[in-house]
Structures are given as C-alpha cells and as structure tokens.
Tab-separated table of C-alpha atoms in Angstrom:
chain	number	residue	atom	x	y	z
A	28	UNK	CA	11.805	-5.512	-13.610
A	29	UNK	CA	11.878	-3.169	-16.616
A	30	UNK	CA	8.365	-4.388	-17.380
A	31	UNK	CA	6.943	-2.894	-14.179
A	32	UNK	CA	4.228	-0.379	-15.026
A	33	UNK	CA	2.717	0.325	-11.615
A	34	UNK	CA	3.954	0.291	-8.006
A	35	UNK	CA	1.929	0.165	-4.780
A	36	UNK	CA	3.248	1.361	-1.432
A	37	UNK	CA	2.065	0.891	2.115
A	38	UNK	CA	2.790	3.971	4.253
A	39	UNK	CA	3.648	3.218	7.888
A	40	UNK	CA	6.748	1.062	8.213
A	41	UNK	CA	7.210	1.072	4.436
A	42	UNK	CA	7.390	4.575	2.957
A	43	UNK	CA	7.584	6.245	6.347
A	44	UNK	CA	9.396	5.213	9.499
A	45	UNK	CA	6.975	5.477	12.404
A	46	UNK	CA	6.782	8.984	13.906
A	47	UNK	CA	9.371	10.359	11.478
A	48	UNK	CA	9.048	12.502	8.332
A	49	UNK	CA	9.379	10.795	4.990
A	50	UNK	CA	12.970	10.423	3.794
A	51	UNK	CA	14.192	12.645	0.956
A	52	UNK	CA	15.492	9.520	-0.792
A	53	UNK	CA	12.007	7.994	-0.766
A	54	UNK	CA	10.512	11.180	-2.226
A	55	UNK	CA	13.235	11.062	-4.882
A	56	UNK	CA	12.356	7.422	-5.589
A	57	UNK	CA	8.682	8.251	-6.134
A	58	UNK	CA	9.509	11.162	-8.430
A	59	UNK	CA	11.971	9.129	-10.504
A	60	UNK	CA	9.514	6.261	-10.858
A	61	UNK	CA	6.988	8.725	-12.285
A	62	UNK	CA	9.619	10.246	-14.582
A	63	UNK	CA	10.409	6.753	-15.873
A	64	UNK	CA	6.755	6.123	-16.702
A	65	UNK	CA	5.860	3.938	-13.722
A	66	UNK	CA	2.512	4.703	-12.094
A	67	UNK	CA	2.613	5.048	-8.302
A	68	UNK	CA	-0.160	4.319	-5.814
A	69	UNK	CA	-0.603	4.490	-2.059
A	70	UNK	CA	-2.123	1.437	-0.359
A	71	UNK	CA	-2.656	2.241	3.301
A	72	UNK	CA	-4.831	1.762	6.341
A	73	UNK	CA	-4.785	5.529	6.785
A	74	UNK	CA	-7.661	7.838	5.921
A	75	UNK	CA	-7.357	10.192	2.914
A	76	UNK	CA	-6.555	13.100	5.227
A	77	UNK	CA	-3.682	11.158	6.825
A	78	UNK	CA	-1.862	10.405	3.571
A	79	UNK	CA	1.501	12.242	3.508
A	80	UNK	CA	1.421	15.459	1.458
A	81	UNK	CA	4.250	15.145	-1.028
A	82	UNK	CA	5.376	17.032	-4.105
A	83	UNK	CA	4.398	14.115	-6.301
A	84	UNK	CA	1.067	13.044	-7.790
A	85	UNK	CA	-0.147	9.529	-6.999
A	86	UNK	CA	-2.159	7.745	-9.680
A	87	UNK	CA	-4.479	6.187	-7.093
A	88	UNK	CA	-4.950	6.308	-3.343
A	89	UNK	CA	-6.112	3.126	-1.628
A	90	UNK	CA	-7.197	4.132	1.867
A	91	UNK	CA	-8.833	2.425	4.860
A	92	UNK	CA	-7.116	-0.874	3.906
A	93	UNK	CA	-8.973	-0.940	0.593
A	94	UNK	CA	-12.440	0.215	1.641
A	95	UNK	CA	-12.146	3.504	-0.242
A	96	UNK	CA	-10.024	3.991	-3.358
A	97	UNK	CA	-9.902	6.986	-5.673
A	98	UNK	CA	-7.832	9.112	-8.001
A	99	UNK	CA	-8.011	12.777	-9.050
A	100	UNK	CA	-10.980	12.131	-11.319
A	101	UNK	CA	-13.269	9.647	-9.599
A	102	UNK	CA	-13.942	6.970	-7.007
A	103	UNK	CA	-12.596	3.562	-8.036
A	104	UNK	CA	-13.861	1.501	-5.084
A	105	UNK	CA	-16.363	2.396	-2.365
A	106	UNK	CA	-17.079	-0.274	0.280
A	107	UNK	CA	-18.455	1.119	3.568
A	108	UNK	CA	-19.251	-0.771	6.762
A	109	UNK	CA	-22.820	-1.761	7.613
A	110	UNK	CA	-24.547	-0.116	10.558
A	111	UNK	CA	-25.467	-3.389	12.308
A	112	UNK	CA	-21.857	-4.586	12.234
A	113	UNK	CA	-20.589	-1.294	13.635
A	114	UNK	CA	-23.111	-1.378	16.454
A	115	UNK	CA	-22.025	-4.894	17.399
A	116	UNK	CA	-18.352	-3.936	17.419
A	117	UNK	CA	-19.053	-0.995	19.732
A	118	UNK	CA	-21.106	-3.230	22.020
A	119	UNK	CA	-18.398	-5.899	22.086
A	120	UNK	CA	-15.663	-3.321	22.685
A	121	UNK	CA	-17.455	-2.210	25.820
A	122	UNK	CA	-17.129	-5.765	27.161
A	123	UNK	CA	-13.347	-5.445	27.073
A	124	UNK	CA	-13.414	-1.784	28.197
A	125	UNK	CA	-11.984	-0.460	24.960
A	126	UNK	CA	-12.816	2.750	23.038
A	127	UNK	CA	-13.725	2.754	19.359
A	128	UNK	CA	-12.976	5.245	16.600
A	129	UNK	CA	-14.853	5.428	13.296
A	130	UNK	CA	-13.623	6.962	10.050
A	131	UNK	CA	-15.527	8.651	7.241
A	132	UNK	CA	-13.824	10.188	4.211
A	133	UNK	CA	-13.479	13.485	6.023
A	134	UNK	CA	-13.470	12.746	9.725
A	135	UNK	CA	-12.274	10.403	12.462
A	136	UNK	CA	-14.356	10.365	15.646
A	137	UNK	CA	-14.008	8.349	18.848
A	138	UNK	CA	-16.318	7.397	21.701
A	139	UNK	CA	-13.379	7.429	24.126
A	140	UNK	CA	-9.604	7.241	24.225
A	141	UNK	CA	-6.896	5.161	25.881
A	142	UNK	CA	-3.112	5.133	25.594
A	143	UNK	CA	-3.039	2.383	22.967
A	144	UNK	CA	-5.512	4.107	20.658
A	145	UNK	CA	-3.816	7.471	21.193
A	146	UNK	CA	-0.435	6.017	20.236
A	147	UNK	CA	-1.978	4.208	17.268
A	148	UNK	CA	-3.201	7.474	15.767
A	149	UNK	CA	0.042	9.220	16.630
A	150	UNK	CA	1.747	7.072	13.974
A	151	UNK	CA	-0.303	9.016	11.412
A	152	UNK	CA	0.191	12.344	13.151
A	153	UNK	CA	-3.384	12.743	14.393
A	154	UNK	CA	-5.333	12.709	17.643
A	155	UNK	CA	-9.042	12.081	17.023
A	156	UNK	CA	-11.494	14.026	19.135
A	157	UNK	CA	-13.973	12.293	21.407
A	158	UNK	CA	-17.192	13.057	19.533
A	159	UNK	CA	-20.490	13.918	21.173
A	160	UNK	CA	-22.204	12.942	17.914
A	161	UNK	CA	-20.466	9.549	17.705
A	162	UNK	CA	-23.777	7.613	17.508
A	163	UNK	CA	-25.127	9.932	14.820
A	164	UNK	CA	-22.002	9.427	12.732
A	165	UNK	CA	-22.435	5.657	12.876
A	166	UNK	CA	-26.142	5.918	12.104
A	167	UNK	CA	-26.192	8.528	9.362
A	168	UNK	CA	-22.760	8.848	7.766
A	169	UNK	CA	-20.736	6.561	5.521
A	170	UNK	CA	-18.088	4.841	7.634
A	171	UNK	CA	-15.246	2.966	5.956
A	172	UNK	CA	-13.200	1.741	8.898
A	173	UNK	CA	-13.287	1.302	12.659
A	174	UNK	CA	-10.209	1.376	14.887
A	175	UNK	CA	-10.123	-0.366	18.265
A	176	UNK	CA	-7.307	-0.715	20.775
A	177	UNK	CA	-6.983	-4.354	21.839
A	178	UNK	CA	-4.752	-7.412	21.895
A	179	UNK	CA	-4.969	-10.558	19.783
A	180	UNK	CA	-6.578	-12.414	22.689
A	181	UNK	CA	-9.506	-9.964	22.428
A	182	UNK	CA	-10.261	-10.576	18.740
A	183	UNK	CA	-12.938	-13.242	19.217
A	184	UNK	CA	-14.833	-11.184	21.785
A	185	UNK	CA	-14.544	-8.021	19.714
A	186	UNK	CA	-15.980	-9.663	16.577
A	187	UNK	CA	-18.609	-11.876	18.246
A	188	UNK	CA	-21.733	-11.943	16.066
A	189	UNK	CA	-20.253	-9.645	13.429
A	190	UNK	CA	-21.018	-11.019	9.953
A	191	UNK	CA	-20.032	-8.361	7.422
A	192	UNK	CA	-16.752	-7.061	8.825
A	193	UNK	CA	-13.309	-8.389	9.672
A	194	UNK	CA	-10.128	-7.451	11.490
A	195	UNK	CA	-6.983	-6.430	9.681
A	196	UNK	CA	-3.964	-5.469	11.761
A	197	UNK	CA	-0.405	-4.210	11.389
A	198	UNK	CA	0.242	-3.436	15.083
A	199	UNK	CA	-0.149	-5.662	18.148
A	200	UNK	CA	-2.029	-3.106	20.288
A	201	UNK	CA	-4.853	-2.048	17.969
A	202	UNK	CA	-6.820	-3.228	14.952
A	203	UNK	CA	-8.601	-1.832	11.924
A	204	UNK	CA	-12.032	-3.248	11.132
A	205	UNK	CA	-13.141	-3.193	7.499
A	206	UNK	CA	-15.895	-4.829	5.395
A	207	UNK	CA	-15.437	-8.565	4.884
A	208	UNK	CA	-15.431	-8.032	1.124
A	209	UNK	CA	-12.585	-5.523	1.298
A	210	UNK	CA	-8.790	-5.644	1.514
A	211	UNK	CA	-5.772	-4.024	-0.030
A	212	UNK	CA	-5.641	-6.942	-2.449
A	213	UNK	CA	-9.220	-6.402	-3.627
A	214	UNK	CA	-8.565	-2.686	-4.108
A	215	UNK	CA	-5.377	-3.331	-6.061
A	216	UNK	CA	-7.271	-5.631	-8.430
A	217	UNK	CA	-9.746	-2.800	-9.004
A	218	UNK	CA	-6.938	-0.342	-9.725
A	219	UNK	CA	-5.244	-2.760	-12.124
A	220	UNK	CA	-8.547	-3.297	-13.947
A	221	UNK	CA	-9.180	0.453	-13.997
A	222	UNK	CA	-5.836	1.172	-15.659
A	223	UNK	CA	-5.884	-2.091	-17.677
A	224	UNK	CA	-2.551	-3.286	-16.323
A	225	UNK	CA	-1.882	-7.011	-15.716
A	226	UNK	CA	-0.773	-8.065	-12.241
A	227	UNK	CA	2.479	-9.383	-13.727
A	228	UNK	CA	3.528	-5.780	-14.398
A	229	UNK	CA	2.801	-4.578	-10.846
A	230	UNK	CA	5.050	-4.396	-7.797
A	231	UNK	CA	4.104	-3.685	-4.175
A	232	UNK	CA	6.007	-2.928	-0.975
A	233	UNK	CA	4.712	-3.638	2.545
A	234	UNK	CA	5.698	-4.595	6.066
A	235	UNK	CA	2.610	-5.606	8.088
A	236	UNK	CA	0.061	-8.406	8.178
A	237	UNK	CA	-2.503	-6.164	6.483
A	238	UNK	CA	-0.153	-6.071	3.468
A	239	UNK	CA	-0.150	-9.825	2.828
A	240	UNK	CA	-3.054	-9.852	0.352
A	241	UNK	CA	-1.534	-6.857	-1.408
A	242	UNK	CA	1.808	-8.589	-1.889
A	243	UNK	CA	0.076	-11.739	-3.134
A	244	UNK	CA	-2.013	-9.810	-5.670
A	245	UNK	CA	0.840	-8.279	-7.674
A	246	UNK	CA	3.483	-9.897	-9.828
A	247	UNK	CA	6.252	-8.977	-7.398
A	248	UNK	CA	5.444	-8.536	-3.718
A	249	UNK	CA	8.376	-7.076	-1.770
A	250	UNK	CA	8.582	-7.241	2.033
A	251	UNK	CA	10.526	-4.595	3.894
A	252	UNK	CA	13.542	-5.663	5.924
A	253	UNK	CA	11.594	-4.592	9.017
A	254	UNK	CA	8.510	-6.599	7.989
A	255	UNK	CA	7.006	-9.218	10.268
A	256	UNK	CA	7.978	-12.834	9.706
A	257	UNK	CA	4.648	-13.860	8.184
A	258	UNK	CA	4.963	-11.098	5.588
A	259	UNK	CA	8.498	-12.072	4.630
A	260	UNK	CA	7.390	-15.688	4.321
A	261	UNK	CA	4.886	-14.978	1.528
A	262	UNK	CA	6.868	-12.232	-0.239
A	263	UNK	CA	8.542	-12.744	-3.612
A	264	UNK	CA	11.478	-10.644	-2.503
A	265	UNK	CA	12.815	-8.690	0.491
A	266	UNK	CA	14.373	-5.237	0.439
A	267	UNK	CA	16.162	-3.203	3.102
A	268	UNK	CA	14.380	-1.753	6.105
A	269	UNK	CA	12.451	1.506	6.101
A	270	UNK	CA	15.080	3.213	8.274
A	271	UNK	CA	17.708	2.348	5.657
A	272	UNK	CA	15.629	3.625	2.696
A	273	UNK	CA	15.122	0.057	1.546
A	274	UNK	CA	12.750	0.973	-1.284
A	275	UNK	CA	15.237	3.453	-2.760
A	276	UNK	CA	18.060	0.898	-2.758
A	277	UNK	CA	15.827	-1.847	-4.154
A	278	UNK	CA	14.574	0.309	-7.005
A	279	UNK	CA	18.148	1.374	-7.861
A	280	UNK	CA	19.450	-2.196	-7.825
A	281	UNK	CA	16.604	-3.397	-10.058
A	282	UNK	CA	16.882	-0.484	-12.506
A	283	UNK	CA	13.440	0.892	-11.700
A	284	UNK	CA	14.930	4.340	-11.154
C-alpha cells in the first residue's frame, strides 16, 4: 500500500452519503493523502458543476462517468454523445412515458420531469429546469451524458436502435447514458497515462455498478461496505460503509494516511 501514488473516488455512496454533506473525516482523509504525496481524483457520474466544493485540490476530475475528464490545466478526455443516438433515446423514452435530461459541461436541461428523475438529481443537490430550448441543446451543443428515469425492464426499449451509446447505472430508478467508447475505466487509463503512473500504483473506491470498470482498471479496487453485491464480487478488497467513514478507516489501517 505504501506504493500507492494515485487514488480515485466515486462520489455518491462512496465519498458522500446520499443527501448528506461530506464527512469531516473524509475531507481530512483527502487532505492527508495529498500531504503524503498521493494524487487524488474524482471519478463520478456527476457533472463538473455537481462535484462537491472542498478545501482540497483534486489532480483530475472524471465526470459524466468518464465522458469528460480534466484538470486545472487542460482537458484529458473529451467524448461527447452523437446527435443521432440522443434523438433515438428521446424517441424511445417517449414510448415508456419517461422524461430525459441532457448534460453539457455547463448545463443540465430536461424535456420534462417525474418523481424518479427529480429524486435522482436531488442526490447531487440539483433540480434541472425543464428547458424550452431542449432540442436546440441536443442539436447544437456538446452533450456528454443523458439521464433517464426508468427501470431495468425498460432498458431494451430505451436503447432500441442506439449504436453509439450505452447505459451505465448506479441506482435502480434511473440511468446515465454515455458514449459506447466511454467509461470510468477508460478515463482512469487516460489519467494514468497522462501522469505516467502504472495501474499497479493506483487505488479506487466505489459502490455502484458504474464503478465496476473503474475498480478493475486499478491495482487495488476497493468496494464500499454499502456497495452492491456485484461490485463487492469483483473488488480486490472491501472497506467500511460510507456512513461509517469507511474510506478514512481503510486508509488509516493501510498506512495511506
């Protein structure tokens, strides 16, 4: 563990307990990792504007489940959705009577709202506006992720005919839709290449199905105690739950802080 040079963290259910402020022990953990020379990176499905504002500088921010990654100096990875795929998703969502939200770097806009989608965004502390210019955003702006409220039984209908995009999900009442070529794992590889760090010297913490590729990409993938069963199954290790400051305890026990 003393060889770890970089750490990646999911946000919801990992760094932050849903609908609660980040724990002071987790902030302390991030600061002490930096003080000890370990680089720290966010790896989240959230947009850049939804990343928690903390008194600590992250070395990279992986947002939109890997579609857009950057640091203070430059963009590291930029993989937007294609217009034809977005149009199909919106069309398919109408078949199941579900609203759709689209996300650019600076804005999240929806063509409608229901309780599932509203609650989904509440996890990140936002409530997207229903946008009159929704079609123009899809047609003229760079969109990195779509968010749709649905159940697993709706996945096939929602993605019917879609070739260049895929579902990634960490909640059972909504999904994120990102480019087929993207994922947290792909983005982490880009960050490791950017900083010239081997995967064997990287650690990552996650709790949801959208974290599986991330945990597989690094040398040590750690599932939270509150992680879903499929995440724990592929993880190299398991720490305590987010509500018990599992990352703090894990990093203390393994002499990372």
